[in-house]
Coordinates of C-alpha atoms and ligand atoms in Angstrom, one line a residue:
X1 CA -14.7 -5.1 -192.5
X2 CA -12.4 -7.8 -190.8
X3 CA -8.9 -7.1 -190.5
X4 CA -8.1 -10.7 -192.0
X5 CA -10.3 -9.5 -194.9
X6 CA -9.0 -6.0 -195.2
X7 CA -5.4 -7.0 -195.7
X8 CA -6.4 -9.1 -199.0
X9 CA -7.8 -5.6 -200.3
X10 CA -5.9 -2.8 -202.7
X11 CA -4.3 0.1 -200.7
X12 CA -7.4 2.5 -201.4
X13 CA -9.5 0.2 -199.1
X14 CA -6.8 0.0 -196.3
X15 CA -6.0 3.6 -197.2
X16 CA -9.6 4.4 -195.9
X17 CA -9.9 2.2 -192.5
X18 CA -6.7 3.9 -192.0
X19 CA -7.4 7.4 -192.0
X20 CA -11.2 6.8 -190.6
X21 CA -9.7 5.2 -187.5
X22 CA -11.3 2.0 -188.5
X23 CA -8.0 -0.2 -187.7
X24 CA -4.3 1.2 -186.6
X25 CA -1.7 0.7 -188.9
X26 CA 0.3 -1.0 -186.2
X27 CA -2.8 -3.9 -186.1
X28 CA -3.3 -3.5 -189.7
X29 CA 0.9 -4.6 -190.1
X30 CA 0.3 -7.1 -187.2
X31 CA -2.6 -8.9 -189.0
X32 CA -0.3 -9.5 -192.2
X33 CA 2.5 -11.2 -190.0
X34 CA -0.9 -13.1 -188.5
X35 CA -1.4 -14.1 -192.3
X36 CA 2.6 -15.1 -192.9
X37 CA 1.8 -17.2 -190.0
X38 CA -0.8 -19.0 -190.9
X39 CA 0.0 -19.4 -194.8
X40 CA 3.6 -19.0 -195.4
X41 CA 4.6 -22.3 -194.9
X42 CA 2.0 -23.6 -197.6
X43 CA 3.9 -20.4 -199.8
X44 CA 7.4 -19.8 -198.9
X45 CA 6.9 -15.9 -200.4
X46 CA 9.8 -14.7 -198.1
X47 CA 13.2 -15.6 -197.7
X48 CA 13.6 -13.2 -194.3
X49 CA 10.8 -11.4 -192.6
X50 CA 11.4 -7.9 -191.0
X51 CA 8.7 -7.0 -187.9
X52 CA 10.8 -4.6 -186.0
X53 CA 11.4 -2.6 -188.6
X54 CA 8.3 -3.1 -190.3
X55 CA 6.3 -2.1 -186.8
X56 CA 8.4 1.0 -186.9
X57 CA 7.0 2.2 -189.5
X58 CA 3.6 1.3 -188.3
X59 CA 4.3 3.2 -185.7
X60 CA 4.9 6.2 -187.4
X61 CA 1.9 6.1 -189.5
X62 CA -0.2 6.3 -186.2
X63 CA 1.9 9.0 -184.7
X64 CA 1.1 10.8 -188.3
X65 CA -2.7 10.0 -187.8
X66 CA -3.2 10.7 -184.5
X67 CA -1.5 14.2 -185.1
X68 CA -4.1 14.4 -188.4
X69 CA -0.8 15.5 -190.2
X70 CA -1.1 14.9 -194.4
X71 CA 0.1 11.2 -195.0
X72 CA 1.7 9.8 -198.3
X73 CA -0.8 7.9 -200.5
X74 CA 0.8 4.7 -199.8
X75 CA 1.4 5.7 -195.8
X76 CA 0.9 2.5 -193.9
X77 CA 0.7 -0.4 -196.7
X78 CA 2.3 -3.5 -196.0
X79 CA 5.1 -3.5 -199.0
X80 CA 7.0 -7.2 -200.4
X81 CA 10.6 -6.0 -201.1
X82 CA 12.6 -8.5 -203.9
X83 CA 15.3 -10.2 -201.5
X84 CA 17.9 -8.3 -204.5
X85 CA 17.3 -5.1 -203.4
X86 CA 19.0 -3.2 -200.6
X87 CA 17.2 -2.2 -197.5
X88 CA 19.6 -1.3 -194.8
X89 CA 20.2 -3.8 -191.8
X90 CA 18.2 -6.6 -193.2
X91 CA 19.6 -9.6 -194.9
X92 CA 20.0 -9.3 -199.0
X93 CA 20.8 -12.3 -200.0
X94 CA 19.4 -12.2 -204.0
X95 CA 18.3 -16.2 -203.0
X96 CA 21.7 -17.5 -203.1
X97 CA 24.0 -19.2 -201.1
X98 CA 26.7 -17.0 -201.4
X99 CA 25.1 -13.4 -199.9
X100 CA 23.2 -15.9 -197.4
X101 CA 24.4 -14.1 -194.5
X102 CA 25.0 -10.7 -196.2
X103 CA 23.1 -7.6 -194.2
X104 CA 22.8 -4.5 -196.2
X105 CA 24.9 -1.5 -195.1
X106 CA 22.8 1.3 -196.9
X107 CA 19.8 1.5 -198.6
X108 CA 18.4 1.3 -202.6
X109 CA 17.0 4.8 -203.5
X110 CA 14.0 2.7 -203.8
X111 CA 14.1 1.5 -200.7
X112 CA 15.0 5.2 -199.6
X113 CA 11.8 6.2 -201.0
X114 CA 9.7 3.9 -199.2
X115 CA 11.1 4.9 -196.0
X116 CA 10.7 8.7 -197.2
X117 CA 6.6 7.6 -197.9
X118 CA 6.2 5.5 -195.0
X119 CA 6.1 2.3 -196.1
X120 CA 6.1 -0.7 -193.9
X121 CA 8.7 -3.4 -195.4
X122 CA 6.9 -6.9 -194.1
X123 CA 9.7 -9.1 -195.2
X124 CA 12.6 -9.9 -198.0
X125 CA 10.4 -11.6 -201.1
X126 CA 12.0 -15.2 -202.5
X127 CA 12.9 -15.1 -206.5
X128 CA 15.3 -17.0 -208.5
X129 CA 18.7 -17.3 -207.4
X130 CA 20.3 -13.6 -208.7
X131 CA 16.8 -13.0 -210.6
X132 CA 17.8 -15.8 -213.1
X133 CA 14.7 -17.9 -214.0
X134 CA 11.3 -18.2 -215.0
X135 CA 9.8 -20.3 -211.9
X136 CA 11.6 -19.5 -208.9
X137 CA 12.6 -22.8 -208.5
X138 CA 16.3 -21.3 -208.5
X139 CA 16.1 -20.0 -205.3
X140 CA 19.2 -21.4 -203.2
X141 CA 16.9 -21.6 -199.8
X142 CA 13.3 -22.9 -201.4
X143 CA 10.7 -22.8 -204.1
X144 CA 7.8 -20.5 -204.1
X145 CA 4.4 -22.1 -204.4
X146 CA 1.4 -20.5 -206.4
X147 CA -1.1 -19.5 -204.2
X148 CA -4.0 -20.1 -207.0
X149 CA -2.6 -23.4 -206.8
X150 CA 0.0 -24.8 -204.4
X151 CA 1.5 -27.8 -206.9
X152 CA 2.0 -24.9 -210.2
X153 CA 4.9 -22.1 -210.2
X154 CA 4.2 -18.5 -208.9
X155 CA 6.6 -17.6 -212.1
X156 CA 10.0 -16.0 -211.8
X157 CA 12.3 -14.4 -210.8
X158 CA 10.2 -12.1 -208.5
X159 CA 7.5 -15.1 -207.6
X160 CA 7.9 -14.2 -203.9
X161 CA 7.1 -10.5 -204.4
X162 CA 3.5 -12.2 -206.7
X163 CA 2.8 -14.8 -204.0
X164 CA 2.9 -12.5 -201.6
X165 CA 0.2 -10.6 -202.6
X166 CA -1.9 -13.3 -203.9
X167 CA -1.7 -15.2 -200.5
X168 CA -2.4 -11.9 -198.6
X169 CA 1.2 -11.7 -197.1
X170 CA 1.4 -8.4 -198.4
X171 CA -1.2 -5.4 -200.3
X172 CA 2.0 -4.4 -202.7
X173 CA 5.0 -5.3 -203.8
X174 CA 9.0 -4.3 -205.6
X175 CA 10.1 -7.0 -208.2
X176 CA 12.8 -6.5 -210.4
X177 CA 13.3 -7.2 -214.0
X178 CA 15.9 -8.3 -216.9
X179 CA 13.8 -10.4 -219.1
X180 CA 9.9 -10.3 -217.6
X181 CA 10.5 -11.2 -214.0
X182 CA 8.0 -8.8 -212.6
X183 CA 5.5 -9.3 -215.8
X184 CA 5.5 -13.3 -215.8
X185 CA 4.9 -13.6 -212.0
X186 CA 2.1 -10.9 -212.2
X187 CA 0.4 -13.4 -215.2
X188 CA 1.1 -16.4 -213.3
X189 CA -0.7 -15.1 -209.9
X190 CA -3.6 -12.5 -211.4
X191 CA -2.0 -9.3 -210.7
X192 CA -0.9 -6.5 -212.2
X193 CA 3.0 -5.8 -212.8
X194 CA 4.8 -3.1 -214.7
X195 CA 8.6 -3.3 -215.8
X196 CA 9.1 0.8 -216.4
X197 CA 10.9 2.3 -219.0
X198 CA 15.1 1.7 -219.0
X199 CA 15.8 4.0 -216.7
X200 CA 12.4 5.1 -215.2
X201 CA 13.6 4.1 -211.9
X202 CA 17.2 3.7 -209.9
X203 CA 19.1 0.5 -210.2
X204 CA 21.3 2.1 -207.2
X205 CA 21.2 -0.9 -204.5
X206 CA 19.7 -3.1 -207.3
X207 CA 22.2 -6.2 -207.0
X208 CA 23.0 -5.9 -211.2
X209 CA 21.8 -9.5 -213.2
X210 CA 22.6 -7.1 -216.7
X211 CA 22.8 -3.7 -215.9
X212 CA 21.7 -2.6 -219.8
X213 CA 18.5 -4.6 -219.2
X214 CA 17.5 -4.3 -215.6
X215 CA 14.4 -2.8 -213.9
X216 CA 12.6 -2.4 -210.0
X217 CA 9.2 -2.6 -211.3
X218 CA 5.7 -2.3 -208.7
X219 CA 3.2 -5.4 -208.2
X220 CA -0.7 -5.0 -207.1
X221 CA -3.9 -6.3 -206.7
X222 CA -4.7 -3.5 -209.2
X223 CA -3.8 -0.9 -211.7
X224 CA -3.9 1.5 -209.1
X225 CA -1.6 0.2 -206.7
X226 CA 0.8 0.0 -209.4
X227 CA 0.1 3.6 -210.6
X228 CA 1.1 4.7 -207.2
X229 CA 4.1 2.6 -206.5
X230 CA 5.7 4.2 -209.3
X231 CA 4.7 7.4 -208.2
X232 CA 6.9 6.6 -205.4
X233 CA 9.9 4.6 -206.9
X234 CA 10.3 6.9 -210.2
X235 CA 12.5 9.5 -210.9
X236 CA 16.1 10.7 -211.5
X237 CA 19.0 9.4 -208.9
X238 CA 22.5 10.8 -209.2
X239 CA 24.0 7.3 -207.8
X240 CA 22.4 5.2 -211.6
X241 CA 24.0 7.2 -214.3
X242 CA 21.6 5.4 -216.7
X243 CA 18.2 7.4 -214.6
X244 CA 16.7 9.4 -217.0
X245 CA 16.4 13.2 -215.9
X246 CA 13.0 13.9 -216.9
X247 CA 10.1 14.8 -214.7
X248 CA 7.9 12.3 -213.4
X249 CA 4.3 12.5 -213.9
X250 CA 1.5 11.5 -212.0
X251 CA 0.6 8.1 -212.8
X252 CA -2.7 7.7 -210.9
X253 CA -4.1 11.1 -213.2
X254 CA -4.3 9.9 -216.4
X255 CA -5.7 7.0 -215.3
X256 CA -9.5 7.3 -216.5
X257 CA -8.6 9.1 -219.5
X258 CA -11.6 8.0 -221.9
X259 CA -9.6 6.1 -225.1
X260 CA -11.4 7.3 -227.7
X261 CA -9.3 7.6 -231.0
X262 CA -6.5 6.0 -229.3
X263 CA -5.1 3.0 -231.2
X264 CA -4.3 -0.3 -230.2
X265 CA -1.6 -2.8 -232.3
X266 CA -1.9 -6.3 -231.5
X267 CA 1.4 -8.4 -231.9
X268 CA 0.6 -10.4 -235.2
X269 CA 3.6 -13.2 -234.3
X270 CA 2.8 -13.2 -230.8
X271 CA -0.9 -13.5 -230.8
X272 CA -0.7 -16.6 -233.7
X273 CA 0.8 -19.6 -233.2
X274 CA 1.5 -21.9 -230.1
X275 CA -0.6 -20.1 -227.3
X276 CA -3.1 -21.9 -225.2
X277 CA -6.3 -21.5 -226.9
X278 CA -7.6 -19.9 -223.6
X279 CA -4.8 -17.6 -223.8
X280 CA -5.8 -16.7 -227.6
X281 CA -9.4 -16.6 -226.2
X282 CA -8.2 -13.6 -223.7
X283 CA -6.4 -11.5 -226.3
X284 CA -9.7 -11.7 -228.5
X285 CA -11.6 -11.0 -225.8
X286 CA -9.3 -7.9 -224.8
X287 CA -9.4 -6.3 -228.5
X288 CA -13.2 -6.6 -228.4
X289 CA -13.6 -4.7 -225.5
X290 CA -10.7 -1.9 -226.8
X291 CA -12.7 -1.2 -230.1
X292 CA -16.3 -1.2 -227.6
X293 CA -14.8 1.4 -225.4
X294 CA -13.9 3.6 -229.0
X295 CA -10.1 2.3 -229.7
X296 CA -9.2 1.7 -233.4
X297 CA -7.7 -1.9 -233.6
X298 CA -4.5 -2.5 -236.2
X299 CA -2.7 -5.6 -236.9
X300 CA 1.3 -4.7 -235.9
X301 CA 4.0 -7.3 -237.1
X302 CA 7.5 -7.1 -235.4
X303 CA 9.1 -10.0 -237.7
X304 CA 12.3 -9.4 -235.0
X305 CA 10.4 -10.8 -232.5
X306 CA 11.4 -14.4 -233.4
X307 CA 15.2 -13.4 -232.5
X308 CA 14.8 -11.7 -228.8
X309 CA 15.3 -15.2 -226.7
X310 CA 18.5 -15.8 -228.7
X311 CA 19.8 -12.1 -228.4
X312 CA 18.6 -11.9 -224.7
X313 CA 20.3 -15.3 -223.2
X314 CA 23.7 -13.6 -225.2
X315 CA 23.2 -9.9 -223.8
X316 CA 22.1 -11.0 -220.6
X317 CA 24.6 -14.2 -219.8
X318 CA 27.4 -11.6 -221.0
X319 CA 26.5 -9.2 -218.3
X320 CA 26.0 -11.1 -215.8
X321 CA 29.2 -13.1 -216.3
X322 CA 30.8 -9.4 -215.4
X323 CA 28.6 -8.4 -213.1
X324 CA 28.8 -11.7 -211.0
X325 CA 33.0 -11.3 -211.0
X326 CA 32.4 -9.7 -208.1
X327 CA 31.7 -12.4 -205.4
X328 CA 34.6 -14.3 -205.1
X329 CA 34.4 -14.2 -201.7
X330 CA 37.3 -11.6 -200.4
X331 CA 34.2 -8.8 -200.7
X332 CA 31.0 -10.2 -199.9
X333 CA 29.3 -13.0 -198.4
X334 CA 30.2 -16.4 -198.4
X335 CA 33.7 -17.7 -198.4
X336 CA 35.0 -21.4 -198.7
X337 CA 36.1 -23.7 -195.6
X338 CA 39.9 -24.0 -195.6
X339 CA 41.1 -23.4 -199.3
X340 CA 44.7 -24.5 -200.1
X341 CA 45.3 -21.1 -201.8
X342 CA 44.2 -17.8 -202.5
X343 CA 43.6 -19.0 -206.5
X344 CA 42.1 -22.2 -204.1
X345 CA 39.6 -19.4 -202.5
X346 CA 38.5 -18.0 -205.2
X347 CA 37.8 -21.5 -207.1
X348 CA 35.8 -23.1 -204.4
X349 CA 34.5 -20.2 -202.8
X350 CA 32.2 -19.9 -206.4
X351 CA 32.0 -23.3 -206.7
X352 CA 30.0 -24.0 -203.5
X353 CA 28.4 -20.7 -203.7
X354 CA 26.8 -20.5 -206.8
X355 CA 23.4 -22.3 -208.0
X356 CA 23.4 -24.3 -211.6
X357 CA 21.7 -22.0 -213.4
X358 CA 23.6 -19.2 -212.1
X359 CA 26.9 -21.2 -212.9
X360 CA 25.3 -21.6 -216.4
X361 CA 24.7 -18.1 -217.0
X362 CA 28.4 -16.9 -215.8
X363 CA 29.7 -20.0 -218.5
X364 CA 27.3 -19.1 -221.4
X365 CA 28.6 -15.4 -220.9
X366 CA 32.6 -16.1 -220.9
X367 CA 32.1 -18.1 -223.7
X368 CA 29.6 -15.0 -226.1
X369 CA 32.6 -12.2 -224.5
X370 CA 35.9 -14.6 -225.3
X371 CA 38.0 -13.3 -227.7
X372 CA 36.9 -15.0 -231.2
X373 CA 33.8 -15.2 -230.2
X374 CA 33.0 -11.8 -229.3
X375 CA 32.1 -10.6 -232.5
X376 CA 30.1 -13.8 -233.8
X377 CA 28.2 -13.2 -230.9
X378 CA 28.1 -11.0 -228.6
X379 CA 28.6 -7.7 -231.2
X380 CA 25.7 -9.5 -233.6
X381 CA 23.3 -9.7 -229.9
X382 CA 23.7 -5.9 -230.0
X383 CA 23.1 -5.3 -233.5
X384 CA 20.0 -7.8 -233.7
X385 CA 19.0 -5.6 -230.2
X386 CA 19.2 -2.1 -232.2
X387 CA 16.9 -3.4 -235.1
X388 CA 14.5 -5.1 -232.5
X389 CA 14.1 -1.2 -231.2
X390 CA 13.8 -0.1 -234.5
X391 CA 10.8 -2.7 -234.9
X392 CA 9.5 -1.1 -232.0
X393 CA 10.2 2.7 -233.2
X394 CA 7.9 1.9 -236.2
X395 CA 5.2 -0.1 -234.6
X396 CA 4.9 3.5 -232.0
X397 CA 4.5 5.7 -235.3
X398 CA 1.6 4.2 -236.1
X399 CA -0.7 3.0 -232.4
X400 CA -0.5 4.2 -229.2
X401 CA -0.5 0.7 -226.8
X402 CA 0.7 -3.0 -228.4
X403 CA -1.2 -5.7 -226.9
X404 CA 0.4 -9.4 -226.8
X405 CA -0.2 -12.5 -224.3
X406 CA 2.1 -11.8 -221.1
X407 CA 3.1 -15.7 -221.3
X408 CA 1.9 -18.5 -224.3
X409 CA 0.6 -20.6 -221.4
X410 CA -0.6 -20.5 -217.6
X411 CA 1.3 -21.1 -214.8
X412 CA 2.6 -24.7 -215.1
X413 CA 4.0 -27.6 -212.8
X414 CA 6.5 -27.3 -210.3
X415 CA 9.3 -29.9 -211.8
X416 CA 7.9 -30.2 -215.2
X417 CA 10.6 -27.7 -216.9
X418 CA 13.5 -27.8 -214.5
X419 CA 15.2 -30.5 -216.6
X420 CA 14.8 -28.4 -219.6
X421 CA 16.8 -24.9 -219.6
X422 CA 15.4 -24.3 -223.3
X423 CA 11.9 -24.7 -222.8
X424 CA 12.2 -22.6 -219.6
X425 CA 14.2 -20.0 -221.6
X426 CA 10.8 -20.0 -224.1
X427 CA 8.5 -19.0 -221.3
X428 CA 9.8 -15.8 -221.4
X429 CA 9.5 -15.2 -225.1
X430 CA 6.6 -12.4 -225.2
X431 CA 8.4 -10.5 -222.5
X432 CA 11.8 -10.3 -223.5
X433 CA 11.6 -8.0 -226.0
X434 CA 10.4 -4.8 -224.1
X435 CA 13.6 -5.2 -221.6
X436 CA 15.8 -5.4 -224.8
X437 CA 14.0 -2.4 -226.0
X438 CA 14.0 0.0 -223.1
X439 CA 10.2 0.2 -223.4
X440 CA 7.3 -0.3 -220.4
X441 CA 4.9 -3.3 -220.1
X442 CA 2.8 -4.4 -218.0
X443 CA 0.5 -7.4 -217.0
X444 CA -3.6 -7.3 -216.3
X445 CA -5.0 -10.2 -215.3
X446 CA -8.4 -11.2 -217.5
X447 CA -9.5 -14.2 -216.5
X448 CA -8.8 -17.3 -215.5
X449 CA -8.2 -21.3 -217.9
X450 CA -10.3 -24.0 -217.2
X451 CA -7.9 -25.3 -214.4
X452 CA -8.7 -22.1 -212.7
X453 CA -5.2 -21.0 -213.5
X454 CA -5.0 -16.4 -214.1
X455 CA -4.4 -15.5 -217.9
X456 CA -2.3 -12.1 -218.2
X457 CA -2.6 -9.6 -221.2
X458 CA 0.5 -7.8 -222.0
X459 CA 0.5 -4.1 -222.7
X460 CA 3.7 -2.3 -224.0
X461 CA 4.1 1.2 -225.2
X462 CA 6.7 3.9 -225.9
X463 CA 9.4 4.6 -224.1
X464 CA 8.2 7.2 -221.0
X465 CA 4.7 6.6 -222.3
X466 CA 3.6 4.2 -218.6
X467 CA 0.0 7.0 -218.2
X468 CA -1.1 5.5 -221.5
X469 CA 0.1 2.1 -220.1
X470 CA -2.0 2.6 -216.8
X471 CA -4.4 4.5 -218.7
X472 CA -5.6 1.4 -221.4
X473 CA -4.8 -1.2 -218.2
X474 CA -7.1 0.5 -216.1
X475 CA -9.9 0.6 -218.6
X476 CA -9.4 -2.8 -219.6
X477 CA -9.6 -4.2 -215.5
X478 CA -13.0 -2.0 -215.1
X479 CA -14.1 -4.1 -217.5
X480 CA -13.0 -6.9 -216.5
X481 CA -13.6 -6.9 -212.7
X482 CA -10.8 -10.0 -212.3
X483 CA -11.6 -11.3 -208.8
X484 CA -7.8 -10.9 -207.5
X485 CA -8.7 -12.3 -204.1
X486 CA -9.5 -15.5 -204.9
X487 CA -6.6 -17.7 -203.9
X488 CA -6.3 -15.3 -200.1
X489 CA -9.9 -16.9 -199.6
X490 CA -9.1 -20.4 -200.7
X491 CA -5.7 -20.4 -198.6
X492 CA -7.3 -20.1 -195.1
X493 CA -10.9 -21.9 -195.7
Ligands
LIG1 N1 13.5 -15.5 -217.0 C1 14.5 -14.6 -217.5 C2 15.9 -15.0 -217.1 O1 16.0 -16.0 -216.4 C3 14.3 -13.2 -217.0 C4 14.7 -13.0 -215.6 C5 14.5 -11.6 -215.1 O2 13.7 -10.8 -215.7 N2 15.2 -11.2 -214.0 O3 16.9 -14.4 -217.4

């Protein structure tokens, strides 16, 4: 197969030229920067790219091959890495102005783990300005195009991490999310993305958005690549007190696991009103081919659901108001031209630092935490958040997997919501819920509307439950047979 070809492949195919001596890592890692060369500009997937280290790696790899010493399953594949997560010596900059010239001094435990499994980091992936947005039109440096289609959204926050992989600038990816970032994007640009259980995986060198709600989650071309990705990035971490200490499983086993007798809820007030009939079409579509391969079907509602945008955009603004005290730049990054003052400093420094919506967030947060407020708002968040799980506990005790659209609509136009914070908010209204639940998710793409545009499926399940997860979302993509590799063939026609 071509190198240009192979590198818009999942990581079993690369996995094999690898090991057969087909291609070197070193050429296979040189052919993606050949790629971000040729498409990138059309994109604009990464805000920093990362060859030295990147070929390092590579290098390894080869050294490892040569030797015909036992590699890690993921040994060698070219990785996106969400420009909020730490990777030591290369710029972290979260998309905003002020960390635009801030290197990271030590690693994530993700990140540590990639090294530990020979990874190759190709670059630092664009998303939203501090992971706030749906579109990744908040990025302080520059939007991220679809690669399906250049003038629609990749989805947000982590739409670099997605385009990446859609445009062949990278075989897998690390997202993060708080409210769907890694879920939406996957939609948006036909992959598959999981957000893991709360806790699944480290938030240590995770720049915090709302540290109850956030998530690294895996992107790929299939439910594979995503199965193992978490193999890699899960597990306990004594740096994130909120890391669950319970073993990890292996995600790629349980994969083919036939699904008889296993029962599958679909969201009643998600899968009703307002979707794009396509969308509705999918989810149809999806149930059929659940009961054909011997799951029982059950109507679940979760009358709660209506409530989760409202709760989130007080949780999440609250946290992030907190979290986000911290540049004022005396400790990090970016620090004002001659201020009059150190109160002066502090003012302007945020002031020219910050994005809108950031500046929003940190406002709409004061306001839900001030005193008076706080218990109109912020308190009656956390309470509507305990009964949302509650919804959830209930649905669990009677199916196995919920099924819901990932988004009510495709991927729209860049610009066409960007004057409208509400009806950007709503994108996220099918995803928001599992991050204010704790629970896993995931996206599998099923086909595509009549503008050529992917439609995602969401999957969520119990709390630690992600081998069902990647058990029904691999059954579903067999299926299915989505052709992932469209847009890489379009790009370079
Ligand atoms: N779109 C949501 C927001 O802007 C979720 C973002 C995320 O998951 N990081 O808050």
């Amino acid at each position: 197969m071509d190198i240009q070809e192979l590198i818009t492949r999942p990581s079993s195919e690369q996995r094999k030229a690898l090991l057969n001596k087909e291609v070197s890592d070193v050429e296979l890692v040189n052919a993606v920067y050949e790629r971000i060369d040729a498409v990138e500009d059309k994109i604009g997937a990464y805000n920093s790219l990362t060859k030295e280290l990147a070929l390092e790696t590579a290098k390894l790899v080869d050294e490892k091959i040569k030797n015909g010493e036992e590699l890690p399953p993921l040994a060698g594949i070219p990785l996106a890495l969400k420009d909020n997560i730490n990777y030591k010596g290369t710029y972290t900059t979260a998309s905003s102005k002020i960390l635009e010239n801030f290197v990271s001094p030590y690693d994530a435990t993700a990140s540590k783990k990639l090294k530990e499994n020979l990874i190759p980091v190709i670059g630092k992936a664009n998303c939203d300005e501090f992971a706030m947005g749906s579109s990744n039109e908040n990025s302080a440096f520059k939007i991220v195009r679809n690669p399906w289609n250049l003038n629609k959204v990749p989805g947000g926050s982590s739409g670099g991490s997605a385009a990446a992989i859609a445009a062949g600038e990278a075989t897998i990816s690390l997202g993060s999310e708080t409210g769907g970032s890694v879920r939406l994007p996957a939609s948006f640009c036909g992959l598959v993305g999981l957000k893991p259980t709360y806790g699944r995986v480290s938030r240590y060198g995770l720049i915090a958005f709302a540290s109850s709600l956030d998530q690294i989650g895996p992107f790929g071309r299939n439910v594979e690549d995503v199965a193992l990705l978490l193999n890699v990035i899960a597990g306990h971490d004594e740096h994130d007190s909120t890391s669950l200490n319970v073993p990890v499983p292996d995600y790629v086993q349980g994969l083919r696991n036939d699904l008889k007798g296993v029962k599958v809820g679909y969201i009643k007030e998600l899968c009703s009103d307002g979707l794009q009939s396509e969308v509705a079409a999918s989810i149809q579509k999806t149930l059929e081919i659940y009961k054909s391969l011997g799951a029982e079907i059950v109507e679940i509602s979760l009358p709660l659901i209506k409530y989760s945008v409202g709760v989130y955009y007080i949780i999440a603004t609250a946290e992030a108001s907190s979290n986000l005290a911290r540049f004022d730049g005396v400790k990090y990054g970016y620090r004002t031209k001659n201020p009059e003052n150190l109160y002066d400093m502090y003012i302007k420094t945020r002031a020219e630092g910050f994005g809108d919506e950031v500046k929003r967030r940190i406002m709409l947060g004061t306001y839900a935490l001030s005193s008076g407020y706080y218990d109109a708002y912020y308190k009656k968040a956390q309470q509507v958040r305990r009964l949302v799980k509650n919804d959830f506990d209930n649905a669990f005790s009677k199916v196995d997997v919920l099924v819901s659209p990932t988004c009510p609509y495709t991927a729209f136009d860049i610009g066409s919501k960007v004057q409208d914070p509400l009806s950007m908010y709503l994108t996220d209204i099918a995803t928001i819920t599992a991050n204010l639940a704790g629970i896993p998710a995931l996206n599998v793409p099923v086909g595509l509307d009549s503008n050529g545009m992917p439609i995602g499926v969401q999957l969520l399940a119990n709390s630690l439950n992600e081998t069902k997860l990647l058990n029904l979302a691999f059954m579903l993509e067999d299926v299915v047979q989505f052709k992932y590799d469209t847009p890489s063939k379009m790009l370079v026609k």
